[in-house]
Coordinates of C-alpha atoms in Angstrom, one line a residue:
Chain A
X1 CA -17.0 1.4 -8.7
X2 CA -20.0 -0.2 -6.9
X3 CA -22.3 1.7 -5.4
X4 CA -22.4 1.4 -1.4
X5 CA -25.9 1.8 -0.3
X6 CA -25.6 0.2 3.2
X7 CA -26.0 2.6 6.3
X8 CA -24.6 -0.6 8.1
X9 CA -21.3 -0.8 6.3
X10 CA -18.3 1.4 7.0
X11 CA -17.5 3.7 3.7
X12 CA -14.1 3.2 3.0
X13 CA -12.0 6.5 3.7
X14 CA -11.9 8.9 1.0
X15 CA -9.0 10.9 -0.3
X16 CA -8.8 14.2 1.3
X17 CA -7.5 17.6 -0.4
X18 CA -4.4 18.7 0.6
X19 CA -3.9 19.6 4.6
X20 CA -0.5 19.2 5.2
X21 CA -0.2 20.2 8.8
X22 CA -2.8 18.0 10.0
X23 CA -1.1 14.9 8.1
X24 CA 1.9 15.4 10.1
X25 CA 0.3 16.0 12.9
X26 CA -1.4 12.7 12.8
X27 CA 1.8 11.4 11.9
X28 CA 2.7 12.3 15.4
X29 CA 0.2 10.7 16.7
X30 CA 0.2 7.7 14.5
X31 CA 3.6 6.8 15.9
X32 CA 2.6 7.2 19.4
X33 CA 0.0 5.0 18.7
X34 CA 2.2 2.7 17.3
X35 CA 0.9 -1.0 16.4
X36 CA 1.0 -2.3 13.1
X37 CA -2.8 -3.2 13.2
X38 CA -5.4 -0.1 13.8
X39 CA -8.5 -2.2 14.3
X40 CA -9.9 -2.7 17.7
X41 CA -12.7 -4.9 18.9
X42 CA -15.7 -3.6 20.0
X43 CA -15.5 -3.2 24.0
X44 CA -18.9 -4.2 25.0
X45 CA -19.0 -7.3 22.5
X46 CA -15.6 -8.5 21.9
X47 CA -16.0 -8.8 18.3
X48 CA -15.1 -6.6 15.5
X49 CA -18.8 -6.0 13.6
X50 CA -21.7 -4.4 14.8
X51 CA -23.2 -6.7 17.3
X52 CA -27.4 -6.8 16.2
X53 CA -29.3 -6.4 19.6
X54 CA -32.5 -6.7 18.4
X55 CA -34.4 -9.9 17.7
X56 CA -34.0 -10.6 13.7
X57 CA -34.1 -13.8 12.5
X58 CA -32.5 -15.5 9.2
X59 CA -35.6 -14.4 6.8
X60 CA -37.5 -17.6 4.7
X61 CA -35.9 -17.3 1.7
X62 CA -35.8 -19.6 -1.2
X63 CA -33.1 -19.9 -3.2
X64 CA -31.1 -21.9 -5.3
X65 CA -27.7 -23.0 -4.9
X66 CA -24.8 -23.7 -7.6
X67 CA -25.3 -27.3 -8.2
X68 CA -29.4 -26.9 -8.6
X69 CA -30.6 -27.4 -5.3
X70 CA -33.3 -26.2 -3.2
X71 CA -31.9 -23.7 -0.6
X72 CA -34.0 -21.9 2.2
X73 CA -31.9 -19.6 3.9
X74 CA -33.8 -19.7 7.0
X75 CA -33.8 -23.7 7.4
X76 CA -30.0 -24.0 6.0
X77 CA -28.6 -21.2 8.9
X78 CA -30.4 -23.6 11.8
X79 CA -27.7 -25.4 13.6
X80 CA -24.6 -23.8 12.4
X81 CA -23.2 -20.4 12.5
X82 CA -23.8 -18.8 9.2
X83 CA -22.3 -15.8 7.7
X84 CA -24.6 -14.3 4.7
X85 CA -22.9 -11.5 1.9
X86 CA -25.4 -10.2 -0.4
X87 CA -23.2 -9.6 -3.7
X88 CA -22.5 -10.2 -6.9
X89 CA -19.4 -11.4 -9.1
X90 CA -19.1 -8.7 -11.4
X91 CA -18.5 -6.4 -8.2
X92 CA -15.6 -4.3 -8.7
X93 CA -14.5 -3.5 -5.3
X94 CA -16.7 -4.4 -2.1
X95 CA -17.3 -8.1 -2.9
X96 CA -13.8 -9.1 -3.8
X97 CA -12.4 -7.1 -1.4
X98 CA -14.7 -8.7 1.6
X99 CA -14.5 -12.2 0.1
X100 CA -10.6 -12.2 -0.1
X101 CA -10.0 -11.1 3.6
X102 CA -12.8 -13.3 4.9
X103 CA -11.9 -16.4 2.9
X104 CA -7.8 -15.6 3.9
X105 CA -8.9 -15.9 7.3
X106 CA -11.3 -18.8 6.9
X107 CA -8.5 -20.9 5.4
X108 CA -6.5 -20.1 8.3
X109 CA -8.6 -20.9 11.2
X110 CA -8.4 -24.4 12.7
X111 CA -10.6 -27.0 10.5
X112 CA -13.2 -27.4 13.8
X113 CA -13.8 -23.7 13.5
X114 CA -14.2 -23.9 9.7
X115 CA -16.5 -27.1 10.2
X116 CA -19.0 -24.9 12.7
X117 CA -19.5 -21.7 10.3
X118 CA -20.4 -21.9 6.8
X119 CA -20.2 -19.1 4.2
X120 CA -23.3 -18.0 2.0
X121 CA -23.2 -15.6 -0.9
X122 CA -26.3 -14.9 -2.5
X123 CA -26.3 -13.1 -5.5
X124 CA -27.6 -10.0 -6.0
X125 CA -27.4 -10.3 -10.0
X126 CA -29.0 -13.4 -10.9
X127 CA -29.3 -12.6 -14.3
X128 CA -25.3 -12.2 -15.0
X129 CA -24.2 -14.5 -11.9
X130 CA -25.5 -17.9 -14.2
X131 CA -24.4 -21.2 -11.4
X132 CA -21.3 -21.7 -13.5
X133 CA -20.1 -18.5 -13.0
X134 CA -21.1 -18.1 -9.2
X135 CA -19.1 -21.5 -8.6
X136 CA -16.1 -20.6 -10.1
X137 CA -15.9 -17.2 -8.9
X138 CA -16.9 -18.4 -5.3
X139 CA -14.1 -21.6 -6.1
X140 CA -11.5 -18.7 -6.2
X141 CA -12.2 -17.9 -2.7
X142 CA -13.1 -21.2 -1.0
X143 CA -14.5 -24.3 -2.3
X144 CA -17.0 -24.9 0.9
X145 CA -18.6 -21.0 0.3
X146 CA -22.2 -22.2 -0.9
X147 CA -23.5 -19.9 -3.4
X148 CA -27.3 -19.4 -4.2
X149 CA -29.5 -17.4 -6.4
X150 CA -33.2 -16.4 -6.3
X151 CA -35.4 -14.0 -7.5
X152 CA -34.8 -10.1 -6.9
X153 CA -37.9 -8.8 -5.0
X154 CA -37.8 -11.6 -2.5
X155 CA -34.3 -10.9 -1.8
X156 CA -35.1 -7.6 -1.0
X157 CA -37.6 -8.5 1.0
X158 CA -35.5 -10.5 3.0
X159 CA -33.3 -7.9 3.3
X160 CA -35.7 -5.4 4.5
X161 CA -36.6 -8.0 7.1
X162 CA -32.7 -7.8 7.9
X163 CA -33.0 -4.1 8.0
X164 CA -30.5 -3.7 5.5
X165 CA -30.7 -1.8 2.3
X166 CA -32.4 -3.2 -1.2
X167 CA -30.7 -4.2 -4.1
X168 CA -30.2 -1.3 -6.6
X169 CA -29.6 -1.5 -10.0
X170 CA -27.8 1.5 -11.6
X171 CA -27.2 2.3 -15.3
X172 CA -23.5 2.5 -15.9
X173 CA -22.3 6.2 -17.1
X174 CA -23.4 7.5 -20.2
X175 CA -25.5 4.4 -20.4
X176 CA -22.9 2.3 -22.0
X177 CA -22.2 -1.4 -20.6
X178 CA -23.1 -3.4 -17.8
X179 CA -25.2 -1.7 -14.9
X180 CA -23.7 -1.1 -11.4
X181 CA -25.6 -3.2 -8.8
X182 CA -25.8 -1.8 -5.2
X183 CA -26.0 -3.8 -2.6
X184 CA -25.5 -4.4 1.5
X185 CA -21.8 -3.7 2.2
X186 CA -22.2 -6.1 5.4
X187 CA -21.8 -9.7 6.0
X188 CA -24.6 -11.1 8.3
X189 CA -23.7 -13.7 10.9
X190 CA -26.3 -15.7 12.2
X191 CA -25.9 -17.9 15.5
X192 CA -27.1 -21.8 15.0
X193 CA -30.5 -20.7 16.7
X194 CA -30.9 -18.6 13.3
X195 CA -30.8 -15.6 15.0
X196 CA -28.5 -12.5 13.4
X197 CA -25.5 -11.6 15.7
X198 CA -23.0 -9.4 14.0
X199 CA -22.8 -7.3 11.1
X200 CA -19.5 -6.9 9.5
X201 CA -19.2 -3.7 7.7
X202 CA -16.6 -3.5 4.6
X203 CA -13.1 -2.6 5.9
X204 CA -13.2 -6.1 8.2
X205 CA -9.5 -7.4 7.7
X206 CA -7.9 -10.6 7.8
X207 CA -6.5 -10.4 11.6
X208 CA -10.3 -9.3 12.7
X209 CA -11.8 -12.0 10.9
X210 CA -9.1 -14.2 12.4
X211 CA -10.1 -13.1 15.8
X212 CA -13.8 -13.1 15.1
X213 CA -14.5 -16.9 13.4
X214 CA -13.3 -18.8 16.4
X215 CA -15.8 -16.4 18.7
X216 CA -18.5 -17.0 16.3
X217 CA -17.6 -20.7 16.1
X218 CA -18.6 -20.7 20.1
X219 CA -22.0 -19.4 19.5
X220 CA -25.0 -21.7 20.6
Chain B
X1 CA -6.6 16.7 -12.0
X2 CA -4.4 15.9 -8.8
X3 CA -1.2 17.2 -7.5
X4 CA 0.2 13.7 -6.2
X5 CA -0.9 10.3 -6.1
X6 CA -3.1 9.3 -2.8
X7 CA -4.7 5.9 -1.7
X8 CA -7.9 5.3 -3.4
X9 CA -10.6 3.2 -2.7
X10 CA -11.7 3.0 -6.5
X11 CA -11.0 -0.3 -8.4
X12 CA -7.7 0.1 -10.6
X13 CA -8.6 1.7 -13.9
X14 CA -5.8 2.0 -16.9
X15 CA -7.3 5.7 -17.5
X16 CA -4.3 7.9 -17.6
X17 CA -4.6 10.4 -14.7
X18 CA -2.3 13.7 -14.8
X19 CA 0.0 14.1 -11.4
X20 CA 1.3 17.8 -11.8
X21 CA 2.7 17.6 -8.9
X22 CA 5.5 15.1 -10.3
X23 CA 5.8 17.0 -13.1
X24 CA 6.3 20.4 -11.3
X25 CA 9.0 19.1 -9.0
X26 CA 10.8 17.3 -11.9
X27 CA 10.5 20.4 -13.7
X28 CA 11.9 22.5 -11.2
X29 CA 15.2 19.7 -11.0
X30 CA 15.5 20.1 -14.4
X31 CA 15.8 23.7 -14.8
X32 CA 17.7 24.2 -11.6
X33 CA 20.4 21.8 -12.7
X34 CA 20.7 23.2 -16.2
X35 CA 21.1 26.8 -14.4
X36 CA 23.6 25.3 -12.1
X37 CA 25.7 23.9 -14.6
X38 CA 25.4 26.8 -16.9
X39 CA 27.1 29.4 -14.5
X40 CA 29.5 27.1 -13.1
X41 CA 31.0 27.0 -16.7
X42 CA 30.7 30.7 -17.0
X43 CA 32.7 31.0 -13.9
X44 CA 35.1 28.8 -15.3
X45 CA 34.5 26.1 -13.3
X46 CA 35.4 22.3 -13.4
X47 CA 31.7 20.5 -14.5
X48 CA 33.1 17.5 -14.5
X49 CA 33.3 14.6 -16.8
X50 CA 30.6 14.6 -19.7
X51 CA 28.6 11.5 -18.0
X52 CA 27.7 13.9 -15.4
X53 CA 24.5 15.3 -17.3
X54 CA 23.4 11.7 -17.9
X55 CA 23.7 10.5 -14.2
X56 CA 21.6 13.4 -13.1
X57 CA 19.0 12.8 -16.1
X58 CA 19.2 9.2 -15.0
X59 CA 17.8 10.3 -11.4
X60 CA 15.3 12.2 -12.9
X61 CA 13.8 9.7 -15.1
X62 CA 14.3 7.1 -12.3
X63 CA 11.8 9.9 -10.2
X64 CA 9.3 10.3 -13.1
X65 CA 8.9 6.7 -13.7
X66 CA 8.1 5.8 -9.8
X67 CA 6.1 8.8 -9.2
X68 CA 3.7 9.6 -12.1
X69 CA 1.2 7.4 -13.4
X70 CA 0.8 4.5 -13.6
X71 CA 3.4 3.3 -10.9
X72 CA 2.5 5.9 -8.8
X73 CA -1.4 5.4 -8.6
X74 CA -0.4 1.5 -8.8
X75 CA 2.3 2.1 -5.5
X76 CA -0.1 4.5 -3.5
X77 CA -3.5 2.5 -3.4
X78 CA -3.0 -1.2 -4.8
X79 CA 0.2 -3.1 -4.5
X80 CA 2.9 -3.0 -1.2
X81 CA 5.2 -4.3 -3.5
X82 CA 5.0 -1.5 -6.3
X83 CA 5.5 0.8 -3.2
X84 CA 8.9 -0.6 -1.8
X85 CA 10.3 -0.7 -5.9
X86 CA 9.1 3.2 -5.6
X87 CA 11.0 3.4 -2.3
X88 CA 14.0 1.8 -3.7
X89 CA 14.1 4.1 -6.8
X90 CA 13.0 7.4 -4.9
X91 CA 14.7 7.0 -1.5
X92 CA 17.9 5.2 -2.7
X93 CA 18.6 4.9 -6.3
X94 CA 17.7 8.3 -7.7
X95 CA 19.8 10.7 -4.8
X96 CA 23.0 8.9 -5.9
X97 CA 22.4 9.8 -9.1
X98 CA 21.1 13.3 -8.6
X99 CA 24.2 13.7 -6.7
X100 CA 26.6 12.0 -8.9
X101 CA 25.2 14.1 -11.6
X102 CA 26.2 17.6 -10.0
X103 CA 29.4 19.3 -11.6
X104 CA 32.4 19.7 -9.2
X105 CA 32.0 23.5 -9.5
X106 CA 29.0 23.5 -7.3
X107 CA 30.3 21.5 -4.9
X108 CA 33.5 23.8 -4.7
X109 CA 30.8 26.7 -4.3
X110 CA 30.2 25.7 -1.1
X111 CA 33.6 26.0 0.6
X112 CA 33.4 29.4 0.2
X113 CA 29.8 29.4 1.9
X114 CA 31.0 28.7 5.7
X115 CA 27.6 28.9 7.0
X116 CA 26.3 26.3 4.7
X117 CA 29.3 23.9 5.0
X118 CA 28.9 24.2 8.4
X119 CA 25.3 23.1 8.6
X120 CA 26.0 20.5 5.6
X121 CA 29.1 19.4 7.9
X122 CA 26.7 18.6 10.5
X123 CA 23.8 17.2 8.6
X124 CA 26.0 14.8 6.6
X125 CA 28.0 13.5 9.2
X126 CA 27.9 9.7 8.4
X127 CA 26.5 8.9 11.8
X128 CA 24.1 11.5 11.4
X129 CA 23.4 10.8 7.9
X130 CA 23.1 7.0 8.5
X131 CA 20.5 7.6 11.4
X132 CA 18.7 10.0 9.5
X133 CA 18.3 7.7 6.5
X134 CA 17.2 4.5 8.6
X135 CA 15.1 6.4 10.6
X136 CA 13.3 8.1 8.0
X137 CA 12.9 4.5 6.3
X138 CA 11.7 2.9 9.4
X139 CA 9.1 5.9 10.4
X140 CA 7.6 6.3 6.3
X141 CA 7.2 2.4 6.5
X142 CA 5.3 2.0 10.1
X143 CA 1.6 1.1 8.8
X144 CA -0.3 3.4 11.2
X145 CA 2.1 6.2 9.2
X146 CA 1.7 4.9 5.9
X147 CA -1.9 4.7 6.6
X148 CA -2.2 8.5 7.8
X149 CA 0.1 10.1 5.4
X150 CA -1.2 7.9 2.1
X151 CA -4.7 9.4 2.5
X152 CA -3.7 12.5 1.5
X153 CA -2.0 14.0 -1.4
X154 CA 0.1 16.4 0.7
X155 CA 1.0 13.7 3.5
X156 CA 1.8 11.4 0.2
X157 CA 3.9 14.3 -1.4
X158 CA 5.6 14.8 2.1
X159 CA 6.6 11.2 2.4
X160 CA 8.1 10.8 -1.3
X161 CA 10.0 14.3 -0.4
X162 CA 11.3 13.0 2.9
X163 CA 12.7 9.5 1.0
X164 CA 14.2 11.8 -1.4
X165 CA 16.1 14.1 1.2
X166 CA 17.4 11.4 3.4
X167 CA 18.5 9.6 0.5
X168 CA 20.2 12.5 -0.4
X169 CA 21.6 13.0 3.0
X170 CA 22.9 9.2 3.3
X171 CA 24.7 9.6 -0.3
X172 CA 26.0 13.0 0.7
X173 CA 29.4 11.8 2.8
X174 CA 30.0 9.4 -0.3
X175 CA 29.6 11.6 -3.0
X176 CA 30.1 14.7 -2.3
X177 CA 34.0 16.0 -1.8
X178 CA 32.5 18.9 0.5
X179 CA 33.0 19.1 3.3
X180 CA 36.3 17.4 3.4
X181 CA 36.5 14.4 5.9
X182 CA 39.6 12.7 5.5
X183 CA 38.7 10.1 8.1
X184 CA 35.8 8.9 6.0
X185 CA 38.4 6.8 3.8
X186 CA 37.2 4.9 0.8
X187 CA 37.4 2.3 3.1
X188 CA 35.0 3.6 5.6
X189 CA 32.6 4.7 2.4
X190 CA 32.9 0.9 1.7
X191 CA 31.9 -0.1 5.3
X192 CA 29.3 2.5 5.6
X193 CA 27.4 1.1 2.1
X194 CA 28.2 -2.4 2.9
X195 CA 26.6 -2.1 6.6
X196 CA 23.4 -0.6 5.1
X197 CA 23.3 -3.2 2.4
X198 CA 22.9 -5.8 5.2
X199 CA 21.2 -4.1 7.7
X200 CA 17.9 -5.7 8.7
X201 CA 15.1 -2.8 9.0
X202 CA 12.0 -2.9 10.9
X203 CA 9.8 -2.6 8.0
X204 CA 11.7 -5.7 6.2
X205 CA 11.0 -7.5 9.2
X206 CA 7.3 -6.7 9.5
X207 CA 6.4 -7.2 5.8
X208 CA 8.2 -10.7 5.5
X209 CA 7.6 -12.2 8.9
X210 CA 3.9 -11.0 9.3
X211 CA 1.5 -13.4 9.6
X212 CA -1.3 -10.6 8.5
X213 CA -1.3 -7.6 5.9
X214 CA 0.3 -4.8 8.0
X215 CA -1.0 -2.1 5.8
X216 CA -4.6 -1.8 5.5
X217 CA -4.5 0.4 2.4
X218 CA -3.5 -2.6 0.3
X219 CA -5.1 -5.3 2.1
X220 CA -8.2 -3.7 1.1
X221 CA -7.5 -2.4 -2.3
X222 CA -10.0 -3.3 -5.0
X223 CA -9.4 -5.7 -6.8
X224 CA -7.2 -7.8 -4.8
X225 CA -5.1 -8.8 -7.3
X226 CA -3.4 -11.9 -5.8
X227 CA -2.9 -12.6 -2.0
X228 CA -2.3 -9.2 -0.1
X229 CA 0.1 -11.0 2.3
X230 CA 2.3 -12.6 -1.1
X231 CA 2.1 -8.9 -2.0
X232 CA 3.5 -7.6 1.4
X233 CA 6.2 -9.8 1.2
X234 CA 7.2 -9.1 -1.8
X235 CA 7.7 -5.8 -1.2
X236 CA 9.7 -6.9 2.0
X237 CA 12.2 -8.5 -0.4
X238 CA 12.1 -5.8 -3.0
X239 CA 13.1 -3.2 -0.4
X240 CA 15.5 -5.3 0.9
X241 CA 17.1 -6.8 -2.4
X242 CA 16.5 -3.4 -4.3
X243 CA 18.5 -1.4 -1.2
X244 CA 21.2 -4.0 -1.3
X245 CA 21.8 -3.8 -4.9
X246 CA 22.0 -0.1 -5.0
X247 CA 24.4 -0.1 -2.0
X248 CA 27.0 -2.9 -3.6
X249 CA 26.6 -0.8 -6.7
X250 CA 27.7 2.2 -4.3
X251 CA 30.8 -0.3 -3.1
X252 CA 32.0 -1.3 -6.6
X253 CA 31.7 2.5 -7.4
X254 CA 34.0 3.7 -4.6
X255 CA 36.3 1.0 -5.1
X256 CA 37.1 1.7 -8.6
X257 CA 37.5 5.5 -7.7
X258 CA 39.9 4.6 -5.1
X259 CA 42.3 2.0 -7.0
X260 CA 41.9 4.7 -9.8
X261 CA 43.0 7.5 -7.3
X262 CA 45.7 5.3 -5.8
X263 CA 47.0 4.2 -9.2
X264 CA 47.2 7.9 -10.5
X265 CA 49.2 8.9 -6.9
X266 CA 51.4 6.1 -7.0
X267 CA 52.0 7.3 -11.0
X268 CA 52.5 10.7 -10.0
X269 CA 54.8 9.6 -7.3
X270 CA 56.8 7.1 -9.4
X271 CA 57.3 9.9 -12.3

């Protein structure tokens, strides 16, 4: 399992021990609550993620995209809403789920909304995430998603600037096999002005993205 | 070591995991059945045809395959379609086989216990059984209920037990000869089963027609092998077709038994 080192990402619920009474009590509450979707947007902001109130801009981060072109995160996020996710393609849990829910909604929104929003995936495992592998992995979600790689120390500097935890390489159990990579579990949404607007923790569902993407596309 | 499967957030692994609760339940049912059958034999009661233990064993086999590893954890955490297949097995097919497998003498014993007979008479009245079966099916597939129950071992255990019990209550008036219900004729039984085969229940409609995945557990299960919405829709279809298939098998069985009974009566009357 990919370690979740982000304090900003909601940690998915873990299994609890036997608690029959609590479970059945909760059934009553759940029934009373009804509703197929349990998610409610943040009341103050109207979005499902956590609004970023401090002035945090997109970091200057020199990357190379999957086509081999230079990709500066600050310049590339300017003038367009950009969702940035720091993860890796071998991630067993957070990355594929986060990307699947986002891409499912991204494919479903109006083309005008898609045109206004760019998704950038920055690899936190540049050794294993070759450009070809990164491109193929992202194409499995959406062909327009941008993949980029860079030096880990620079990526860690950018993460610190965004107040996200840095990348941690964690050896696998018993020291055999590939290591796990600890990385932030949040997707950060930057406005067209390059300022971070919302952090989307792990646990965002397709329906949540479907409501938030058009809202983000209206950002000025 | 776990008692029952529970929704997990870890990526799926093919590493075997013991589910002690499943084995305990199966052991209790097996031992209970053997004792019941032996005591009926010792009393000189009717144990019925020789295929009865096979039917009961078939019910146990369905429970084991559906609830133990790997289908148990796959259905609890990763695939809505597997969860619905488990429902068809545990809540619909297995209860029918378990009841069919009981020796006739076991039912006859109930006739000598007026209090049990009274309670059973009320609980397994076709209208009550129909409502309970469909009520349990609807409630236990409601997304917010699934989300709460599947997160704890006891909640998940309670969910499966409620399926099994509701299934037993549903099949009782069709299979069990006691309490005697002359008004519930073979034709009425066929109607009862056919109605349940065709009925469109809210969980099926939600799963098949919802634009988004309705179960958080399966939508956020790593790794997403295929699309969560496709898996959910497949689950709805499995539930609908699976339940209908078992109900039609019941219709055929009731019809054949009816024909045999009528033929035997005609033969007896004619002789």
